[in-house]
mmCIF file of C-alpha atoms (C1' of nucleotides) in Angstrom:
data_model
loop_
_atom_site.group_PDB
_atom_site.id
_atom_site.type_symbol
_atom_site.label_atom_id
_atom_site.label_comp_id
_atom_site.label_asym_id
_atom_site.label_seq_id
_atom_site.Cartn_x
_atom_site.Cartn_y
_atom_site.Cartn_z
ATOM 1 C CA MET A 1 33.032 40.246 -52.393
ATOM 2 C CA PRO A 2 32.552 41.081 -55.943
ATOM 3 C CA GLU A 3 31.259 39.156 -58.767
ATOM 4 C CA LEU A 4 31.011 40.237 -62.385
ATOM 5 C CA PRO A 5 28.820 43.318 -61.824
ATOM 6 C CA GLU A 6 30.820 44.577 -58.935
ATOM 7 C CA VAL A 7 34.150 44.100 -60.612
ATOM 8 C CA GLU A 8 32.894 45.739 -63.790
ATOM 9 C CA THR A 9 31.750 48.656 -61.669
ATOM 10 C CA ILE A 10 35.255 49.000 -60.392
ATOM 11 C CA ARG A 11 36.670 48.698 -63.905
ATOM 12 C CA LEU A 12 34.428 51.368 -65.339
ATOM 13 C CA GLY A 13 35.649 53.756 -62.418
ATOM 14 C CA LEU A 14 39.309 52.864 -63.086
ATOM 15 C CA GLU A 15 38.782 53.606 -66.810
ATOM 16 C CA LYS A 16 37.161 56.843 -66.248
ATOM 17 C CA TYR A 17 39.291 58.243 -63.333
ATOM 18 C CA LEU A 18 42.606 56.526 -63.463
ATOM 19 C CA VAL A 19 43.462 56.459 -67.203
ATOM 20 C CA GLY A 20 45.865 59.224 -68.197
ATOM 21 C CA HIS A 21 47.511 59.323 -64.776
ATOM 22 C CA LYS A 22 51.114 58.613 -64.387
ATOM 23 C CA ILE A 23 52.154 56.355 -61.453
ATOM 24 C CA VAL A 24 54.836 58.251 -59.535
ATOM 25 C CA ASN A 25 55.572 55.721 -56.888
ATOM 26 C CA VAL A 26 53.962 52.929 -54.888
ATOM 27 C CA GLU A 27 53.761 52.501 -51.072
ATOM 28 C CA VAL A 28 53.385 48.849 -50.154
ATOM 29 C CA ARG A 29 52.361 48.523 -46.613
ATOM 30 C CA LEU A 30 51.455 44.730 -46.731
ATOM 31 C CA PRO A 31 53.908 42.906 -49.138
ATOM 32 C CA LYS A 32 52.127 39.584 -49.270
ATOM 33 C CA ILE A 33 49.329 41.377 -51.259
ATOM 34 C CA LEU A 34 51.813 42.113 -54.007
ATOM 35 C CA GLN A 35 53.654 39.829 -56.508
ATOM 36 C CA GLY A 36 56.130 40.708 -59.202
ATOM 37 C CA ASP A 37 58.498 43.710 -59.569
ATOM 38 C CA ILE A 38 56.580 46.812 -58.383
ATOM 39 C CA GLU A 39 59.510 48.948 -59.741
ATOM 40 C CA LYS A 40 58.193 48.352 -63.286
ATOM 41 C CA VAL A 41 55.172 50.473 -62.828
ATOM 42 C CA LYS A 42 56.902 53.526 -61.677
ATOM 43 C CA GLY A 43 56.865 56.362 -64.144
ATOM 44 C CA ALA A 44 54.367 54.605 -66.535
ATOM 45 C CA ARG A 45 51.095 55.957 -67.531
ATOM 46 C CA VAL A 46 47.747 54.205 -67.202
ATOM 47 C CA LYS A 47 46.312 53.354 -70.621
ATOM 48 C CA GLY A 48 43.181 51.252 -69.812
ATOM 49 C CA ALA A 49 41.411 48.822 -67.546
ATOM 50 C CA ARG A 50 40.215 45.411 -68.390
ATOM 51 C CA ARG A 51 38.227 42.784 -66.615
ATOM 52 C CA PHE A 52 38.462 39.085 -67.053
ATOM 53 C CA GLY A 53 35.724 37.252 -64.958
ATOM 54 C CA LYS A 54 36.287 38.685 -61.483
ATOM 55 C CA ALA A 55 39.849 39.745 -62.110
ATOM 56 C CA LEU A 56 41.071 43.231 -63.127
ATOM 57 C CA VAL A 57 43.920 44.268 -65.360
ATOM 58 C CA ILE A 58 45.227 47.786 -65.417
ATOM 59 C CA ASP A 59 47.372 48.334 -68.616
ATOM 60 C CA LEU A 60 50.328 50.777 -68.558
ATOM 61 C CA ASP A 61 52.049 52.407 -71.516
ATOM 62 C CA ASN A 62 55.462 50.683 -70.856
ATOM 63 C CA GLY A 63 54.553 47.095 -71.627
ATOM 64 C CA TYR A 64 53.513 46.169 -68.071
ATOM 65 C CA SER A 65 50.168 45.671 -66.542
ATOM 66 C CA ILE A 66 48.835 45.480 -62.951
ATOM 67 C CA ALA A 67 46.550 42.483 -62.518
ATOM 68 C CA ALA A 68 44.442 42.319 -59.406
ATOM 69 C CA HIS A 69 41.768 40.210 -57.670
ATOM 70 C CA VAL A 70 39.737 41.761 -54.892
ATOM 71 C CA LYS A 71 38.366 38.443 -53.632
ATOM 72 C CA MET A 72 35.944 39.108 -50.724
ATOM 73 C CA THR A 73 36.848 42.546 -49.292
ATOM 74 C CA GLY A 74 39.267 44.386 -51.606
ATOM 75 C CA GLN A 75 38.626 47.939 -52.718
ATOM 76 C CA PHE A 76 40.296 50.185 -55.261
ATOM 77 C CA ILE A 77 39.529 53.828 -54.214
ATOM 78 C CA TYR A 78 40.595 56.785 -56.415
ATOM 79 C CA ASP A 79 41.162 60.262 -55.137
ATOM 80 C CA GLY A 80 42.572 63.128 -57.234
ATOM 81 C CA PRO A 81 41.874 65.792 -59.689
ATOM 82 C CA ASN A 82 39.523 63.676 -61.769
ATOM 83 C CA ARG A 83 37.324 62.934 -58.827
ATOM 84 C CA PRO A 84 33.857 64.587 -59.211
ATOM 85 C CA GLN A 85 32.809 67.135 -56.540
ATOM 86 C CA GLY A 86 30.340 66.258 -54.120
ATOM 87 C CA ILE A 87 30.669 62.521 -53.972
ATOM 88 C CA GLY A 88 31.611 61.383 -50.393
ATOM 89 C CA ILE A 89 33.533 58.202 -49.657
ATOM 90 C CA SER A 90 31.195 55.934 -47.559
ATOM 91 C CA ARG A 91 32.687 56.336 -44.124
ATOM 92 C CA LYS A 92 30.873 53.080 -42.985
ATOM 93 C CA LEU A 93 32.770 51.122 -45.630
ATOM 94 C CA VAL A 94 36.200 52.644 -45.909
ATOM 95 C CA GLY A 95 36.637 55.285 -43.366
ATOM 96 C CA THR A 96 39.329 57.929 -43.741
ATOM 97 C CA LEU A 97 42.057 56.987 -46.258
ATOM 98 C CA PRO A 98 44.520 55.608 -45.778
ATOM 99 C CA SER A 99 42.973 53.418 -43.149
ATOM 100 C CA LYS A 100 44.540 50.416 -41.276
ATOM 101 C CA PHE A 101 43.143 48.367 -44.139
ATOM 102 C CA THR A 102 44.939 50.275 -46.814
ATOM 103 C CA HIS A 103 47.703 47.916 -47.950
ATOM 104 C CA VAL A 104 48.922 49.456 -51.143
ATOM 105 C CA ILE A 105 48.995 53.122 -52.171
ATOM 106 C CA PHE A 106 49.715 54.113 -55.793
ATOM 107 C CA ASN A 107 50.824 57.815 -55.778
ATOM 108 C CA LEU A 108 49.917 59.430 -59.131
ATOM 109 C CA ASP A 109 50.891 62.650 -60.888
ATOM 110 C CA LYS A 110 48.812 65.792 -60.221
ATOM 111 C CA GLY A 111 48.447 64.580 -56.594
ATOM 112 C CA GLY A 112 46.213 61.625 -57.371
ATOM 113 C CA LYS A 113 46.180 58.481 -55.368
ATOM 114 C CA LEU A 114 44.808 54.991 -55.804
ATOM 115 C CA TYR A 115 44.284 53.090 -52.636
ATOM 116 C CA TYR A 116 44.028 49.279 -52.284
ATOM 117 C CA ASN A 117 42.094 48.416 -49.200
ATOM 118 C CA ASP A 118 41.376 44.844 -48.084
ATOM 119 C CA ILE A 119 39.873 43.923 -44.729
ATOM 120 C CA ARG A 120 40.518 40.159 -45.033
ATOM 121 C CA GLN A 121 43.612 40.435 -47.012
ATOM 122 C CA PHE A 122 42.548 37.709 -49.458
ATOM 123 C CA GLY A 123 43.077 39.865 -52.596
ATOM 124 C CA TRP A 124 46.259 39.987 -54.707
ATOM 125 C CA ILE A 125 47.952 42.423 -57.017
ATOM 126 C CA LYS A 126 50.579 41.277 -59.599
ATOM 127 C CA VAL A 127 52.864 43.188 -61.826
ATOM 128 C CA VAL A 128 53.034 41.295 -65.116
ATOM 129 C CA SER A 129 54.130 41.937 -68.777
ATOM 130 C CA THR A 130 51.071 42.957 -70.791
ATOM 131 C CA SER A 131 52.051 40.380 -73.378
ATOM 132 C CA ASN A 132 51.753 37.677 -70.708
ATOM 133 C CA VAL A 133 48.231 38.547 -69.366
ATOM 134 C CA GLU A 134 46.395 36.234 -71.779
ATOM 135 C CA ARG A 135 48.694 33.299 -70.748
ATOM 136 C CA MET A 136 48.004 33.810 -66.967
ATOM 137 C CA SER A 137 45.663 31.225 -65.402
ATOM 138 C CA PHE A 138 42.919 33.817 -64.320
ATOM 139 C CA VAL A 139 42.495 34.425 -68.008
ATOM 140 C CA ASN A 140 43.249 31.233 -69.918
ATOM 141 C CA GLU A 141 41.483 29.013 -67.468
ATOM 142 C CA LEU A 142 38.488 31.143 -67.257
ATOM 143 C CA GLY A 143 35.147 29.825 -68.759
ATOM 144 C CA PRO A 144 33.088 31.859 -71.327
ATOM 145 C CA GLU A 145 31.572 34.962 -69.748
ATOM 146 C CA PRO A 146 27.919 36.071 -69.941
ATOM 147 C CA PRO A 147 27.741 38.965 -72.468
ATOM 148 C CA VAL A 148 26.385 41.685 -70.135
ATOM 149 C CA ALA A 149 29.201 44.232 -70.055
ATOM 150 C CA ILE A 150 30.584 46.572 -72.598
ATOM 151 C CA ASP A 151 34.230 45.721 -72.722
ATOM 152 C CA MET A 152 33.977 42.174 -74.067
ATOM 153 C CA GLU A 153 34.944 42.352 -77.683
ATOM 154 C CA GLY A 154 37.060 39.465 -78.845
ATOM 155 C CA ARG A 155 36.360 37.494 -75.693
ATOM 156 C CA SER A 156 34.967 34.060 -75.167
ATOM 157 C CA LEU A 157 31.259 34.714 -74.598
ATOM 158 C CA LEU A 158 28.642 32.529 -73.121
ATOM 159 C CA THR A 159 26.083 32.086 -75.785
ATOM 160 C CA LEU A 160 23.043 29.803 -75.276
ATOM 161 C CA GLU A 161 24.667 27.138 -77.295
ATOM 162 C CA LYS A 162 27.797 27.235 -75.071
ATOM 163 C CA PHE A 163 25.679 27.236 -71.893
ATOM 164 C CA ARG A 164 23.846 24.247 -73.159
ATOM 165 C CA GLU A 165 27.198 22.512 -73.850
ATOM 166 C CA VAL A 166 28.580 23.453 -70.308
ATOM 167 C CA LEU A 167 25.623 21.839 -68.652
ATOM 168 C CA SER A 168 25.419 18.698 -70.855
ATOM 169 C CA ASN A 169 26.665 15.541 -69.139
ATOM 170 C CA LYS A 170 27.568 17.365 -65.973
ATOM 171 C CA LYS A 171 26.502 15.440 -62.841
ATOM 172 C CA THR A 172 27.311 18.353 -60.561
ATOM 173 C CA LYS A 173 24.542 20.460 -58.938
ATOM 174 C CA ILE A 174 23.487 23.294 -61.099
ATOM 175 C CA LYS A 175 24.357 26.078 -58.538
ATOM 176 C CA ALA A 176 27.847 24.855 -58.013
ATOM 177 C CA LEU A 177 28.308 24.771 -61.811
ATOM 178 C CA LEU A 178 27.202 28.276 -62.224
ATOM 179 C CA MET A 179 29.820 29.406 -59.701
ATOM 180 C CA ASP A 180 32.664 27.307 -61.252
ATOM 181 C CA GLN A 181 34.872 29.970 -62.823
ATOM 182 C CA LYS A 182 36.605 27.449 -65.182
ATOM 183 C CA ARG A 183 33.174 26.675 -66.741
ATOM 184 C CA ILE A 184 31.358 30.064 -66.589
ATOM 185 C CA GLY A 185 33.264 33.310 -65.853
ATOM 186 C CA GLY A 186 31.906 35.923 -63.420
ATOM 187 C CA VAL A 187 29.000 34.385 -61.561
ATOM 188 C CA GLY A 188 29.310 34.077 -57.868
ATOM 189 C CA ASN A 189 27.089 33.142 -54.895
ATOM 190 C CA ILE A 190 24.608 36.079 -54.887
ATOM 191 C CA TYR A 191 23.886 36.024 -58.707
ATOM 192 C CA ALA A 192 23.748 32.255 -58.840
ATOM 193 C CA ASN A 193 21.053 32.258 -56.144
ATOM 194 C CA ASP A 194 19.123 34.954 -57.775
ATOM 195 C CA ALA A 195 19.342 33.492 -61.288
ATOM 196 C CA LEU A 196 18.016 30.160 -60.084
ATOM 197 C CA PHE A 197 15.169 31.811 -58.348
ATOM 198 C CA LEU A 198 14.274 33.876 -61.293
ATOM 199 C CA ALA A 199 14.383 30.742 -63.475
ATOM 200 C CA GLY A 200 12.380 28.820 -60.969
ATOM 201 C CA ILE A 201 15.027 26.099 -60.807
ATOM 202 C CA ASN A 202 16.043 24.287 -57.551
ATOM 203 C CA PRO A 203 19.840 24.821 -56.832
ATOM 204 C CA ASN A 204 20.202 21.057 -56.024
ATOM 205 C CA ARG A 205 19.176 19.936 -59.460
ATOM 206 C CA VAL A 206 21.867 17.985 -61.360
ATOM 207 C CA ALA A 207 22.972 20.069 -64.387
ATOM 208 C CA LYS A 208 22.532 17.456 -67.172
ATOM 209 C CA ASP A 209 18.946 16.815 -66.057
ATOM 210 C CA LEU A 210 17.631 20.349 -66.906
ATOM 211 C CA SER A 211 15.226 20.363 -69.770
ATOM 212 C CA GLU A 212 15.836 22.359 -72.821
ATOM 213 C CA ALA A 213 13.207 24.987 -71.647
ATOM 214 C CA GLU A 214 14.845 25.137 -68.222
ATOM 215 C CA VAL A 215 18.333 25.595 -69.768
ATOM 216 C CA GLU A 216 17.003 28.497 -71.786
ATOM 217 C CA ARG A 217 15.127 30.034 -68.891
ATOM 218 C CA LEU A 218 18.227 29.861 -66.647
ATOM 219 C CA TYR A 219 20.478 31.203 -69.345
ATOM 220 C CA GLU A 220 18.219 34.233 -69.665
ATOM 221 C CA ALA A 221 17.986 34.496 -65.953
ATOM 222 C CA VAL A 222 21.707 34.580 -65.468
ATOM 223 C CA LEU A 223 22.011 37.427 -68.049
ATOM 224 C CA GLU A 224 19.140 39.217 -66.426
ATOM 225 C CA VAL A 225 20.427 39.210 -62.841
ATOM 226 C CA LEU A 226 23.950 40.303 -63.904
ATOM 227 C CA LYS A 227 22.381 43.165 -65.925
ATOM 228 C CA ARG A 228 20.435 44.275 -62.854
ATOM 229 C CA GLY A 229 23.627 43.972 -60.691
ATOM 230 C CA LEU A 230 25.325 46.312 -63.274
ATOM 231 C CA LYS A 231 22.330 48.733 -63.381
ATOM 232 C CA TYR A 232 22.472 49.075 -59.588
ATOM 233 C CA LYS A 233 26.365 49.356 -59.610
ATOM 234 C CA GLY A 234 26.863 46.173 -57.673
ATOM 235 C CA ALA A 235 25.715 44.810 -54.263
ATOM 236 C CA SER A 236 27.060 46.472 -51.124
ATOM 237 C CA GLU A 237 25.739 43.944 -48.698
ATOM 238 C CA THR A 238 29.073 44.035 -46.969
ATOM 239 C CA ASN A 239 32.186 45.667 -48.140
ATOM 240 C CA PHE A 240 31.851 46.510 -51.828
ATOM 241 C CA VAL A 241 32.256 50.106 -53.012
ATOM 242 C CA SER A 242 32.990 51.650 -56.320
ATOM 243 C CA THR A 243 36.269 53.368 -57.275
ATOM 244 C CA LEU A 244 34.793 56.573 -55.906
ATOM 245 C CA GLY A 245 33.902 54.762 -52.632
ATOM 246 C CA GLU A 246 30.161 54.767 -53.331
ATOM 247 C CA GLU A 247 27.940 51.839 -52.352
ATOM 248 C CA GLY A 248 25.959 49.882 -54.865
ATOM 249 C CA GLU A 249 22.276 49.292 -54.620
ATOM 250 C CA TYR A 250 21.665 45.769 -55.831
ATOM 251 C CA GLN A 251 21.404 44.550 -52.226
ATOM 252 C CA LYS A 252 18.051 46.390 -52.126
ATOM 253 C CA HIS A 253 16.833 44.219 -55.075
ATOM 254 C CA PHE A 254 17.983 40.770 -54.138
ATOM 255 C CA LEU A 255 15.409 38.348 -55.387
ATOM 256 C CA ILE A 256 16.147 35.558 -52.912
ATOM 257 C CA TYR A 257 19.648 35.941 -51.692
ATOM 258 C CA GLY A 258 19.701 36.700 -47.843
ATOM 259 C CA HIS A 259 15.967 36.248 -47.635
ATOM 260 C CA GLU A 260 15.755 33.479 -45.133
ATOM 261 C CA LYS A 261 13.788 35.620 -42.681
ATOM 262 C CA SER A 262 11.512 37.204 -45.153
ATOM 263 C CA PRO A 263 8.841 35.331 -47.259
ATOM 264 C CA CYS A 264 9.364 34.226 -50.849
ATOM 265 C CA PRO A 265 8.620 37.320 -53.008
ATOM 266 C CA LYS A 266 6.695 35.190 -55.462
ATOM 267 C CA CYS A 267 4.541 32.914 -53.426
ATOM 268 C CA GLY A 268 4.907 34.237 -49.883
ATOM 269 C CA GLY A 269 6.104 30.980 -48.581
ATOM 270 C CA LYS A 270 9.086 30.159 -46.408
ATOM 271 C CA VAL A 271 12.515 30.453 -47.940
ATOM 272 C CA SER A 272 14.975 27.716 -47.394
ATOM 273 C CA LYS A 273 18.659 28.135 -46.464
ATOM 274 C CA VAL A 274 20.982 25.252 -47.110
ATOM 275 C CA TRP A 275 24.605 24.717 -47.639
ATOM 276 C CA LEU A 276 25.640 24.085 -51.222
ATOM 277 C CA GLY A 277 28.907 24.371 -53.031
ATOM 278 C CA GLY A 278 30.431 25.528 -49.754
ATOM 279 C CA ARG A 279 28.213 28.586 -49.634
ATOM 280 C CA GLY A 280 24.983 29.672 -47.976
ATOM 281 C CA THR A 281 22.221 28.965 -50.604
ATOM 282 C CA TYR A 282 18.705 30.379 -50.523
ATOM 283 C CA PHE A 283 15.720 29.061 -52.492
ATOM 284 C CA CYS A 284 11.998 28.779 -52.398
ATOM 285 C CA PRO A 285 10.999 24.979 -52.419
ATOM 286 C CA GLN A 286 7.604 26.029 -53.767
ATOM 287 C CA CYS A 287 8.657 28.110 -56.562
ATOM 288 C CA GLN A 288 12.032 26.299 -57.546
ATOM 289 C CA LYS A 289 11.466 22.736 -58.630
ATOM 290 C "C1'" DA B 1 34.182 13.303 -61.821
ATOM 291 C "C1'" DC B 2 32.379 15.122 -57.964
ATOM 292 C "C1'" DC B 3 32.130 16.520 -53.161
ATOM 293 C "C1'" DT B 4 33.702 18.308 -48.634
ATOM 294 C "C1'" DA B 5 36.593 20.640 -45.489
ATOM 295 C "C1'" DA B 6 40.085 23.607 -44.478
ATOM 296 C "C1'" DA B 7 42.996 27.436 -45.356
ATOM 297 C "C1'" DC B 8 43.871 32.254 -46.228
ATOM 298 C "C1'" DC B 9 41.950 36.964 -42.665
ATOM 299 C "C1'" DT B 10 39.047 40.440 -40.052
ATOM 300 C "C1'" DG B 11 34.694 42.332 -38.589
ATOM 301 C "C1'" DG B 12 29.892 42.361 -37.585
ATOM 302 C "C1'" DG B 13 25.873 40.413 -35.728
ATOM 303 C "C1'" DC B 14 23.626 37.506 -32.409
ATOM 304 C "C1'" DG B 15 22.660 34.794 -28.192
ATOM 305 C "C1'" DC B 16 23.602 34.608 -23.517
ATOM 306 C "C1'" DT C 1 29.496 45.337 -21.717
ATOM 307 C "C1'" DG C 2 31.621 41.402 -22.998
ATOM 308 C "C1'" DC C 3 32.485 36.705 -24.545
ATOM 309 C "C1'" DG C 4 31.960 33.032 -27.765
ATOM 310 C "C1'" DC C 5 30.135 31.534 -31.980
ATOM 311 C "C1'" DC C 6 28.677 31.838 -36.658
ATOM 312 C "C1'" DC C 7 28.552 34.198 -40.932
ATOM 313 C "C1'" DA C 8 30.450 36.863 -44.899
ATOM 314 C "C1'" DG C 9 29.984 38.196 -52.523
ATOM 315 C "C1'" DG C 10 36.364 34.142 -53.597
ATOM 316 C "C1'" DT C 11 39.785 30.777 -54.708
ATOM 317 C "C1'" DT C 12 42.989 27.088 -53.910
ATOM 318 C "C1'" DT C 13 44.459 22.778 -52.088
ATOM 319 C "C1'" DA C 14 44.000 18.344 -49.947
ATOM 320 C "C1'" DG C 15 41.656 14.328 -49.393
ATOM 321 C "C1'" DG C 16 37.746 11.050 -49.814
#
DNA sequence: ACCTAAACCTGGGCGC
DNA sequence: TGCGCCCAGGTTTAGG
């Protein structure tokens, strides 16, 4: 499910509620989700949580880290003493925990628990040496990331200059390029759709043919829609929930994504839905040239 | 380089 | 109520 804003929302929750907990043991219910030696995490304390594009890294105090990618339907849900009172886990999205979709349970000290749920089982969790994280493909093959989140010091950031460079000489369609993690880190289908709408650019345009003004407009639009996604704590159109099990709100603010049955919010015209880059693609032919 | 389809899975929505 | 079909925010791989 998640793109940069959703994964960042998860990361913030892990940082707030998981850090400081010691991992007592781990219950692996679906072994294919997990890679590496899970024994290494036992007895270690959680130091921090990082995000690289759409991937998460939970750092432990013993030289190991837990890397994870939630793909389409993965969820990390925290329960324990740090959990604020009065916040209910969305029954619609996760049900009672553990559920039949809970594939890994991290049992923490002080009675805490971190559940990994994943309906479609596409996600993965890997135990790796912290010193090897930067050498892993999900980090070293990741393109520069739009500077919209707070934990990005020392990272390769997508400046306007880099964005211009990424687009130059590329004959691929602009929407497919926006979603290519090796070129730009963190943007997926929803935010690519919305950024192109906000910038007034047709998703079928060839990247290298965008004018300088269009490149600048699109760059600003990418940052803007990601910031809105963060502000609304992600899009819970389907299965996304935060670390506390709360739904995000960005789905109530989609600009064009999912709007094929409602009129264009700008001109009132009919929104088109096409297949592009292997994904459903929404755009207004009047407003996006 | 670039594009497409298929694969990994399950569930929800829709038409009939 | 039920069945079949299509769709779903991601990524990888194979093949054209």
